[in-house]
Amino acid sequence: MSSIENVLYFQAGFGILPNVFLLLFYIFIILGHRPKPMDLISCQLTLVHIIMFLTGGNIWLADIFGFLNIENDIKCKATFYTSRVMRGLSICITCLLSIFQAVTISPSTSMLAKFKQKLKKYMNNALFYIWFFNLSVCSNMLFFVGGFTNASETKQVKVTKSCSLFPMNYIIRELIAILSTSRDVFLVAVMLTTSAYMVNILHKHQRQYKHLHSINSLSTSPEKKATRTILLLVVFFVVMYWVDFIISFTSLLLWMYDPVLLTVQKFLVYAYPTITPLVQISSDKRIINVLKNLQSKCH
C-alpha cells in the first residue's frame, strides 16, 4: 500500500467517524423527539457523505468487493455509479439546505413567508425527486464504466488500477458534459443567490435591532448561528466542488486522466464531507449539550 493510499485511508477514517456520530444523533432526534425542519435534510446529507467516503476515493467499497471476490466489471460499475449519484446528491441536498434556511429566516412580508407553514411537505417531496433524479441521470455510468482490459486497443481511459471509461460517441460525451455542467451551474447559482439573500436579511436584522438588543444576544441567536453555519458550508462547498468539477470536466473532454490530478480529486472528494459534520457539531447547541453530558458522566 502506497503512502498516498495510507493518507486517503486516514482522511476517510477521520471524516467518517463524526459523520456516523451525526447520523446516529439525527436518527435519534427524528425518531424520539421533535425534530427541527432542517434535521431531515441534514440527516440525509450526512448519510450521503458516509456513502461518499466508501465510494468517492474508490477505496473501501472496492476492498469489500475484492474480499467478496466479485467480478471486476461489476465492482467498477457499482463503485462509479454510486460515487456519481452521491456526488450529485451532495450538491442537490446542500442547495436544498440553503433554500430552506432562506425560507426559514425570511421576514413575514417576504414572498417566501407563505412557504414556511408547508416546509415539511415541500421538503419530503423535494428529497424524493432529488433522489429519483440523481439515480436516473447517473445511470449512464453503468454503460460507460467497467473493468480495465487493454487501453491501447480499445481506447479506454484508465481511471484506477482496475477500472476504466469505455470509448463513447463524441456527441454523447459532449451531451453528458453539457447536462452535468448545466445542472451544477444552476445549483451553485441558486446556492449563491440564497446565500446573498440570507446575508442581506442578517444585515438588515442587525441594523434594525441594534438599538434594542445587545450585540452579544444578537450574535448568539439560534437563527443567526444556523444561517452562519449554512453560509460557511455553502462557501466551502462551492470552492471544493468547482475545483473537483474542473478536473472531471477537463479529463472528460480531453479523454485522459492524469494520476496526479486524480489523486488531488480524491482528496477533494473527501474534503467537504470531512468538514461538514465538524461545522454542524460545533454549531448545534443540542449536540454540544449531549457531548457535555457524556463528558460529565465519564468524570
mmCIF file of C-alpha atoms in Angstrom:
data_model
loop_
_atom_site.group_PDB
_atom_site.id
_atom_site.type_symbol
_atom_site.label_atom_id
_atom_site.label_comp_id
_atom_site.label_asym_id
_atom_site.label_seq_id
_atom_site.Cartn_x
_atom_site.Cartn_y
_atom_site.Cartn_z
ATOM 1 C CA MET A 1 0.000 0.000 0.000
ATOM 2 C CA SER A 2 1.468 3.371 -1.035
ATOM 3 C CA SER A 3 1.844 6.347 1.294
ATOM 4 C CA ILE A 4 -0.821 8.228 -0.707
ATOM 5 C CA GLU A 5 -3.313 5.411 -0.134
ATOM 6 C CA ASN A 6 -2.460 5.479 3.585
ATOM 7 C CA VAL A 7 -3.223 9.206 3.671
ATOM 8 C CA LEU A 8 -6.531 8.640 1.861
ATOM 9 C CA TYR A 9 -7.470 5.917 4.332
ATOM 10 C CA PHE A 10 -6.606 8.223 7.250
ATOM 11 C CA GLN A 11 -8.603 11.088 5.726
ATOM 12 C CA ALA A 12 -11.596 8.813 5.136
ATOM 13 C CA GLY A 13 -11.397 7.385 8.662
ATOM 14 C CA PHE A 14 -11.049 10.843 10.177
ATOM 15 C CA GLY A 15 -14.087 12.055 8.246
ATOM 16 C CA ILE A 16 -16.402 9.089 8.618
ATOM 17 C CA LEU A 17 -16.379 8.992 12.438
ATOM 18 C CA PRO A 18 -18.068 12.395 13.019
ATOM 19 C CA ASN A 19 -20.480 11.650 10.175
ATOM 20 C CA VAL A 20 -21.554 8.379 11.812
ATOM 21 C CA PHE A 21 -21.985 10.185 15.139
ATOM 22 C CA LEU A 22 -24.031 12.899 13.428
ATOM 23 C CA LEU A 23 -26.193 10.343 11.596
ATOM 24 C CA LEU A 24 -26.986 8.489 14.841
ATOM 25 C CA PHE A 25 -27.811 11.785 16.531
ATOM 26 C CA TYR A 26 -30.229 12.832 13.772
ATOM 27 C CA ILE A 27 -31.889 9.403 13.724
ATOM 28 C CA PHE A 28 -32.370 9.628 17.494
ATOM 29 C CA ILE A 29 -33.820 13.146 17.205
ATOM 30 C CA ILE A 30 -36.125 12.301 14.277
ATOM 31 C CA LEU A 31 -37.493 9.109 15.856
ATOM 32 C CA GLY A 32 -37.625 10.092 19.511
ATOM 33 C CA HIS A 33 -38.005 13.860 19.736
ATOM 34 C CA ARG A 34 -39.394 16.844 17.912
ATOM 35 C CA PRO A 35 -37.006 17.359 15.018
ATOM 36 C CA LYS A 36 -36.303 20.746 13.511
ATOM 37 C CA PRO A 37 -37.373 21.205 9.865
ATOM 38 C CA MET A 38 -33.725 21.038 8.776
ATOM 39 C CA ASP A 39 -32.906 17.835 10.654
ATOM 40 C CA LEU A 40 -34.279 15.532 7.949
ATOM 41 C CA ILE A 41 -32.229 17.297 5.259
ATOM 42 C CA SER A 42 -29.093 17.280 7.405
ATOM 43 C CA CYS A 43 -29.635 13.591 8.206
ATOM 44 C CA GLN A 44 -29.788 12.670 4.523
ATOM 45 C CA LEU A 45 -26.774 14.845 3.711
ATOM 46 C CA THR A 46 -24.818 13.032 6.436
ATOM 47 C CA LEU A 47 -25.881 9.636 5.049
ATOM 48 C CA VAL A 48 -24.773 10.713 1.568
ATOM 49 C CA HIS A 49 -21.390 11.783 2.921
ATOM 50 C CA ILE A 50 -20.847 8.430 4.645
ATOM 51 C CA ILE A 51 -21.516 6.631 1.369
ATOM 52 C CA MET A 52 -19.202 9.102 -0.408
ATOM 53 C CA PHE A 53 -16.398 8.024 1.906
ATOM 54 C CA LEU A 54 -16.995 4.416 0.905
ATOM 55 C CA THR A 55 -17.023 5.142 -2.829
ATOM 56 C CA GLY A 56 -15.571 8.589 -3.605
ATOM 57 C CA GLY A 57 -11.923 7.625 -3.458
ATOM 58 C CA ASN A 58 -12.510 4.082 -4.749
ATOM 59 C CA ILE A 59 -11.069 2.744 -1.508
ATOM 60 C CA TRP A 60 -13.275 0.885 0.938
ATOM 61 C CA LEU A 61 -16.073 -0.338 -1.333
ATOM 62 C CA ALA A 62 -13.502 -1.625 -3.822
ATOM 63 C CA ASP A 63 -11.784 -3.519 -0.982
ATOM 64 C CA ILE A 64 -15.103 -5.031 0.107
ATOM 65 C CA PHE A 65 -15.855 -6.180 -3.447
ATOM 66 C CA GLY A 66 -12.351 -7.606 -3.695
ATOM 67 C CA PHE A 67 -12.803 -9.518 -0.427
ATOM 68 C CA LEU A 68 -16.102 -10.960 -1.694
ATOM 69 C CA ASN A 69 -14.377 -11.965 -4.945
ATOM 70 C CA ILE A 70 -16.934 -10.106 -7.076
ATOM 71 C CA GLU A 71 -16.227 -9.707 -10.780
ATOM 72 C CA ASN A 72 -14.142 -6.614 -11.554
ATOM 73 C CA ASP A 73 -16.584 -5.231 -14.142
ATOM 74 C CA ILE A 74 -19.475 -5.302 -11.659
ATOM 75 C CA LYS A 75 -17.246 -3.775 -8.976
ATOM 76 C CA CYS A 76 -16.285 -0.861 -11.231
ATOM 77 C CA LYS A 77 -19.847 -0.153 -12.357
ATOM 78 C CA ALA A 78 -21.214 -0.259 -8.800
ATOM 79 C CA THR A 79 -18.422 1.884 -7.370
ATOM 80 C CA PHE A 80 -18.502 4.603 -10.030
ATOM 81 C CA TYR A 81 -22.295 4.708 -10.271
ATOM 82 C CA THR A 82 -22.709 5.041 -6.504
ATOM 83 C CA SER A 83 -19.945 7.644 -6.365
ATOM 84 C CA ARG A 84 -21.546 9.824 -9.057
ATOM 85 C CA VAL A 85 -25.006 9.501 -7.511
ATOM 86 C CA MET A 86 -23.664 10.586 -4.122
ATOM 87 C CA ARG A 87 -21.757 13.470 -5.693
ATOM 88 C CA GLY A 88 -24.963 14.701 -7.321
ATOM 89 C CA LEU A 89 -26.970 14.204 -4.143
ATOM 90 C CA SER A 90 -24.410 16.160 -2.148
ATOM 91 C CA ILE A 91 -24.732 19.296 -4.269
ATOM 92 C CA CYS A 92 -28.537 18.965 -4.558
ATOM 93 C CA ILE A 93 -29.128 18.462 -0.825
ATOM 94 C CA THR A 94 -26.686 21.249 0.089
ATOM 95 C CA CYS A 95 -28.603 23.514 -2.280
ATOM 96 C CA LEU A 96 -31.898 22.398 -0.716
ATOM 97 C CA LEU A 97 -30.492 23.137 2.737
ATOM 98 C CA SER A 98 -29.617 26.704 1.754
ATOM 99 C CA ILE A 99 -33.052 27.248 0.153
ATOM 100 C CA PHE A 100 -34.981 26.044 3.195
ATOM 101 C CA GLN A 101 -32.827 28.082 5.585
ATOM 102 C CA ALA A 102 -33.503 31.165 3.445
ATOM 103 C CA VAL A 103 -37.242 30.445 3.685
ATOM 104 C CA THR A 104 -36.987 29.851 7.444
ATOM 105 C CA ILE A 105 -35.375 33.217 8.242
ATOM 106 C CA SER A 106 -37.342 35.229 5.663
ATOM 107 C CA PRO A 107 -39.453 38.048 7.180
ATOM 108 C CA SER A 108 -43.247 37.827 7.234
ATOM 109 C CA THR A 109 -43.515 40.463 4.480
ATOM 110 C CA SER A 110 -41.359 38.414 2.115
ATOM 111 C CA MET A 111 -42.707 36.370 -0.795
ATOM 112 C CA LEU A 112 -41.045 33.309 0.754
ATOM 113 C CA ALA A 113 -43.006 33.634 4.009
ATOM 114 C CA LYS A 114 -46.032 31.805 2.583
ATOM 115 C CA PHE A 115 -43.932 28.624 2.206
ATOM 116 C CA LYS A 116 -42.939 28.465 5.882
ATOM 117 C CA GLN A 117 -46.017 26.541 7.030
ATOM 118 C CA LYS A 118 -45.607 23.951 4.270
ATOM 119 C CA LEU A 119 -41.873 23.390 4.666
ATOM 120 C CA LYS A 120 -42.221 19.767 5.808
ATOM 121 C CA LYS A 121 -44.477 18.853 2.890
ATOM 122 C CA TYR A 122 -42.238 20.533 0.324
ATOM 123 C CA MET A 123 -39.156 19.039 1.979
ATOM 124 C CA ASN A 124 -40.348 15.432 1.649
ATOM 125 C CA ASN A 125 -41.337 15.949 -1.988
ATOM 126 C CA ALA A 126 -38.077 17.708 -2.819
ATOM 127 C CA LEU A 127 -35.961 14.955 -1.266
ATOM 128 C CA PHE A 128 -37.874 12.261 -3.172
ATOM 129 C CA TYR A 129 -37.400 14.000 -6.514
ATOM 130 C CA ILE A 130 -33.723 14.720 -5.783
ATOM 131 C CA TRP A 131 -33.002 11.032 -5.143
ATOM 132 C CA PHE A 132 -35.027 9.928 -8.184
ATOM 133 C CA PHE A 133 -33.355 12.497 -10.440
ATOM 134 C CA ASN A 134 -29.794 11.589 -9.464
ATOM 135 C CA LEU A 135 -30.372 7.833 -9.566
ATOM 136 C CA SER A 136 -31.732 8.239 -13.102
ATOM 137 C CA VAL A 137 -29.276 10.792 -14.508
ATOM 138 C CA CYS A 138 -26.179 8.921 -13.322
ATOM 139 C CA SER A 139 -27.311 5.630 -14.856
ATOM 140 C CA ASN A 140 -25.079 6.322 -17.899
ATOM 141 C CA MET A 141 -22.123 5.276 -15.713
ATOM 142 C CA LEU A 142 -23.405 1.700 -15.893
ATOM 143 C CA PHE A 143 -22.797 1.676 -19.661
ATOM 144 C CA PHE A 144 -19.540 3.633 -19.958
ATOM 145 C CA VAL A 145 -17.549 2.280 -16.988
ATOM 146 C CA GLY A 146 -16.148 -1.189 -16.493
ATOM 147 C CA GLY A 147 -13.137 -3.346 -15.777
ATOM 148 C CA PHE A 148 -9.880 -2.291 -17.438
ATOM 149 C CA THR A 149 -8.656 -4.590 -20.233
ATOM 150 C CA ASN A 150 -6.315 -3.127 -22.866
ATOM 151 C CA ALA A 151 -6.436 0.646 -23.317
ATOM 152 C CA SER A 152 -4.158 0.657 -26.391
ATOM 153 C CA GLU A 153 -6.586 -1.491 -28.348
ATOM 154 C CA THR A 154 -9.958 -0.245 -27.157
ATOM 155 C CA LYS A 155 -9.086 3.418 -26.369
ATOM 156 C CA GLN A 156 -10.251 3.052 -22.801
ATOM 157 C CA VAL A 157 -9.273 5.721 -20.291
ATOM 158 C CA LYS A 158 -7.800 4.124 -17.184
ATOM 159 C CA VAL A 159 -9.074 5.970 -14.092
ATOM 160 C CA THR A 160 -7.976 3.456 -11.436
ATOM 161 C CA LYS A 161 -5.790 0.370 -11.335
ATOM 162 C CA SER A 162 -8.622 -1.869 -12.485
ATOM 163 C CA CYS A 163 -11.373 0.419 -13.851
ATOM 164 C CA SER A 164 -11.692 2.497 -16.988
ATOM 165 C CA LEU A 165 -14.061 4.617 -19.049
ATOM 166 C CA PHE A 166 -15.167 2.971 -22.271
ATOM 167 C CA PRO A 167 -14.991 4.950 -25.519
ATOM 168 C CA MET A 168 -18.206 6.764 -26.336
ATOM 169 C CA ASN A 169 -19.574 8.766 -29.230
ATOM 170 C CA TYR A 170 -18.280 12.363 -29.273
ATOM 171 C CA ILE A 171 -21.816 13.778 -29.357
ATOM 172 C CA ILE A 172 -22.881 11.645 -26.387
ATOM 173 C CA ARG A 173 -19.786 12.686 -24.453
ATOM 174 C CA GLU A 174 -20.472 16.372 -25.170
ATOM 175 C CA LEU A 175 -24.132 15.959 -24.228
ATOM 176 C CA ILE A 176 -23.261 14.355 -20.884
ATOM 177 C CA ALA A 177 -20.747 17.139 -20.172
ATOM 178 C CA ILE A 178 -23.262 19.872 -21.065
ATOM 179 C CA LEU A 179 -26.069 18.365 -18.963
ATOM 180 C CA SER A 180 -23.746 17.883 -15.986
ATOM 181 C CA THR A 181 -22.370 21.410 -16.309
ATOM 182 C CA SER A 182 -25.850 22.931 -16.644
ATOM 183 C CA ARG A 183 -27.055 21.166 -13.512
ATOM 184 C CA ASP A 184 -24.014 22.219 -11.484
ATOM 185 C CA VAL A 185 -24.067 25.841 -12.677
ATOM 186 C CA PHE A 186 -27.777 26.129 -11.882
ATOM 187 C CA LEU A 187 -27.475 24.642 -8.389
ATOM 188 C CA VAL A 188 -24.401 26.681 -7.489
ATOM 189 C CA ALA A 189 -26.160 29.825 -8.760
ATOM 190 C CA VAL A 190 -29.151 29.024 -6.526
ATOM 191 C CA MET A 191 -26.856 28.477 -3.521
ATOM 192 C CA LEU A 192 -25.035 31.748 -4.099
ATOM 193 C CA THR A 193 -28.347 33.598 -4.569
ATOM 194 C CA THR A 194 -29.868 32.211 -1.362
ATOM 195 C CA SER A 195 -26.603 32.909 0.482
ATOM 196 C CA ALA A 196 -26.648 36.544 -0.665
ATOM 197 C CA TYR A 197 -30.321 36.749 0.372
ATOM 198 C CA MET A 198 -29.542 35.398 3.868
ATOM 199 C CA VAL A 199 -26.589 37.765 4.297
ATOM 200 C CA ASN A 200 -28.851 40.663 3.328
ATOM 201 C CA ILE A 201 -31.521 39.595 5.841
ATOM 202 C CA LEU A 202 -28.973 39.240 8.642
ATOM 203 C CA HIS A 203 -27.532 42.664 7.829
ATOM 204 C CA LYS A 204 -30.979 44.283 7.914
ATOM 205 C CA HIS A 205 -31.854 42.439 11.112
ATOM 206 C CA GLN A 206 -28.698 43.602 12.841
ATOM 207 C CA ARG A 207 -29.146 47.190 11.686
ATOM 208 C CA GLN A 208 -32.824 47.253 12.662
ATOM 209 C CA TYR A 209 -32.429 45.857 16.172
ATOM 210 C CA LYS A 210 -29.003 47.106 17.210
ATOM 211 C CA HIS A 211 -30.624 49.723 19.462
ATOM 212 C CA LEU A 212 -32.986 47.219 21.071
ATOM 213 C CA HIS A 213 -30.673 44.251 21.625
ATOM 214 C CA SER A 214 -27.086 43.881 22.626
ATOM 215 C CA ILE A 215 -24.610 42.680 20.073
ATOM 216 C CA ASN A 216 -23.896 39.581 22.183
ATOM 217 C CA SER A 217 -27.507 38.394 22.265
ATOM 218 C CA LEU A 218 -27.852 39.022 18.563
ATOM 219 C CA SER A 219 -24.728 37.134 17.629
ATOM 220 C CA THR A 220 -25.792 34.057 19.617
ATOM 221 C CA SER A 221 -29.389 33.801 18.340
ATOM 222 C CA PRO A 222 -30.208 30.281 17.013
ATOM 223 C CA GLU A 223 -31.367 31.601 13.637
ATOM 224 C CA LYS A 224 -28.193 33.571 13.092
ATOM 225 C CA LYS A 225 -25.956 30.666 14.164
ATOM 226 C CA ALA A 226 -27.789 28.260 11.845
ATOM 227 C CA THR A 227 -27.580 30.712 8.956
ATOM 228 C CA ARG A 228 -23.880 31.335 9.528
ATOM 229 C CA THR A 229 -23.285 27.584 9.575
ATOM 230 C CA ILE A 230 -25.050 27.051 6.264
ATOM 231 C CA LEU A 231 -23.308 30.043 4.698
ATOM 232 C CA LEU A 232 -19.945 28.625 5.753
ATOM 233 C CA LEU A 233 -20.828 25.196 4.335
ATOM 234 C CA VAL A 234 -22.065 26.693 1.063
ATOM 235 C CA VAL A 235 -18.926 28.785 0.522
ATOM 236 C CA PHE A 236 -16.621 25.867 1.297
ATOM 237 C CA PHE A 237 -18.695 23.528 -0.852
ATOM 238 C CA VAL A 238 -18.688 25.853 -3.855
ATOM 239 C CA VAL A 239 -14.901 26.226 -3.771
ATOM 240 C CA MET A 240 -14.178 22.485 -3.349
ATOM 241 C CA TYR A 241 -16.881 21.412 -5.792
ATOM 242 C CA TRP A 242 -15.726 23.618 -8.638
ATOM 243 C CA VAL A 243 -12.096 22.557 -8.337
ATOM 244 C CA ASP A 244 -13.304 18.951 -8.463
ATOM 245 C CA PHE A 245 -15.634 19.779 -11.352
ATOM 246 C CA ILE A 246 -12.898 21.447 -13.408
ATOM 247 C CA ILE A 247 -10.698 18.354 -13.045
ATOM 248 C CA SER A 248 -13.545 15.988 -14.010
ATOM 249 C CA PHE A 249 -14.756 18.156 -16.902
ATOM 250 C CA THR A 250 -11.251 18.643 -18.331
ATOM 251 C CA SER A 251 -10.463 14.934 -18.076
ATOM 252 C CA LEU A 252 -13.716 14.032 -19.840
ATOM 253 C CA LEU A 253 -13.182 16.474 -22.703
ATOM 254 C CA LEU A 254 -9.516 15.536 -23.189
ATOM 255 C CA TRP A 255 -10.367 11.856 -22.643
ATOM 256 C CA MET A 256 -7.461 11.277 -20.273
ATOM 257 C CA TYR A 257 -6.908 11.098 -16.537
ATOM 258 C CA ASP A 258 -3.628 12.312 -15.086
ATOM 259 C CA PRO A 259 -2.668 10.241 -11.994
ATOM 260 C CA VAL A 260 -1.603 13.335 -10.033
ATOM 261 C CA LEU A 261 -4.850 15.181 -10.793
ATOM 262 C CA LEU A 262 -6.815 12.049 -9.951
ATOM 263 C CA THR A 263 -5.133 11.903 -6.538
ATOM 264 C CA VAL A 264 -5.917 15.587 -5.927
ATOM 265 C CA GLN A 265 -9.508 14.905 -6.930
ATOM 266 C CA LYS A 266 -9.762 12.081 -4.384
ATOM 267 C CA PHE A 267 -8.676 14.480 -1.625
ATOM 268 C CA LEU A 268 -11.301 16.987 -2.792
ATOM 269 C CA VAL A 269 -13.999 14.307 -2.809
ATOM 270 C CA TYR A 270 -13.361 13.833 0.909
ATOM 271 C CA ALA A 271 -12.793 17.487 1.833
ATOM 272 C CA TYR A 272 -16.410 18.698 2.035
ATOM 273 C CA PRO A 273 -17.870 15.628 3.825
ATOM 274 C CA THR A 274 -14.968 15.806 6.303
ATOM 275 C CA ILE A 275 -15.501 19.457 7.239
ATOM 276 C CA THR A 276 -19.325 19.456 7.186
ATOM 277 C CA PRO A 277 -20.020 17.309 10.301
ATOM 278 C CA LEU A 278 -17.372 19.170 12.326
ATOM 279 C CA VAL A 279 -19.029 22.502 11.492
ATOM 280 C CA GLN A 280 -22.511 21.122 12.231
ATOM 281 C CA ILE A 281 -21.469 19.549 15.535
ATOM 282 C CA SER A 282 -19.720 22.710 16.742
ATOM 283 C CA SER A 283 -22.702 24.930 15.855
ATOM 284 C CA ASP A 284 -25.630 22.771 17.087
ATOM 285 C CA LYS A 285 -26.403 23.508 20.728
ATOM 286 C CA ARG A 286 -28.247 20.192 21.122
ATOM 287 C CA ILE A 287 -25.166 18.195 20.124
ATOM 288 C CA ILE A 288 -22.896 20.314 22.333
ATOM 289 C CA ASN A 289 -25.201 19.622 25.308
ATOM 290 C CA VAL A 290 -25.148 15.878 24.570
ATOM 291 C CA LEU A 291 -21.345 15.891 24.451
ATOM 292 C CA LYS A 292 -21.152 17.879 27.695
ATOM 293 C CA ASN A 293 -23.496 15.400 29.412
ATOM 294 C CA LEU A 294 -21.398 12.483 28.194
ATOM 295 C CA GLN A 295 -18.251 14.188 29.412
ATOM 296 C CA SER A 296 -19.759 14.859 32.851
ATOM 297 C CA LYS A 297 -20.872 11.211 33.169
ATOM 298 C CA CYS A 298 -17.387 9.991 32.274
ATOM 299 C CA HIS A 299 -15.941 12.102 35.069
#
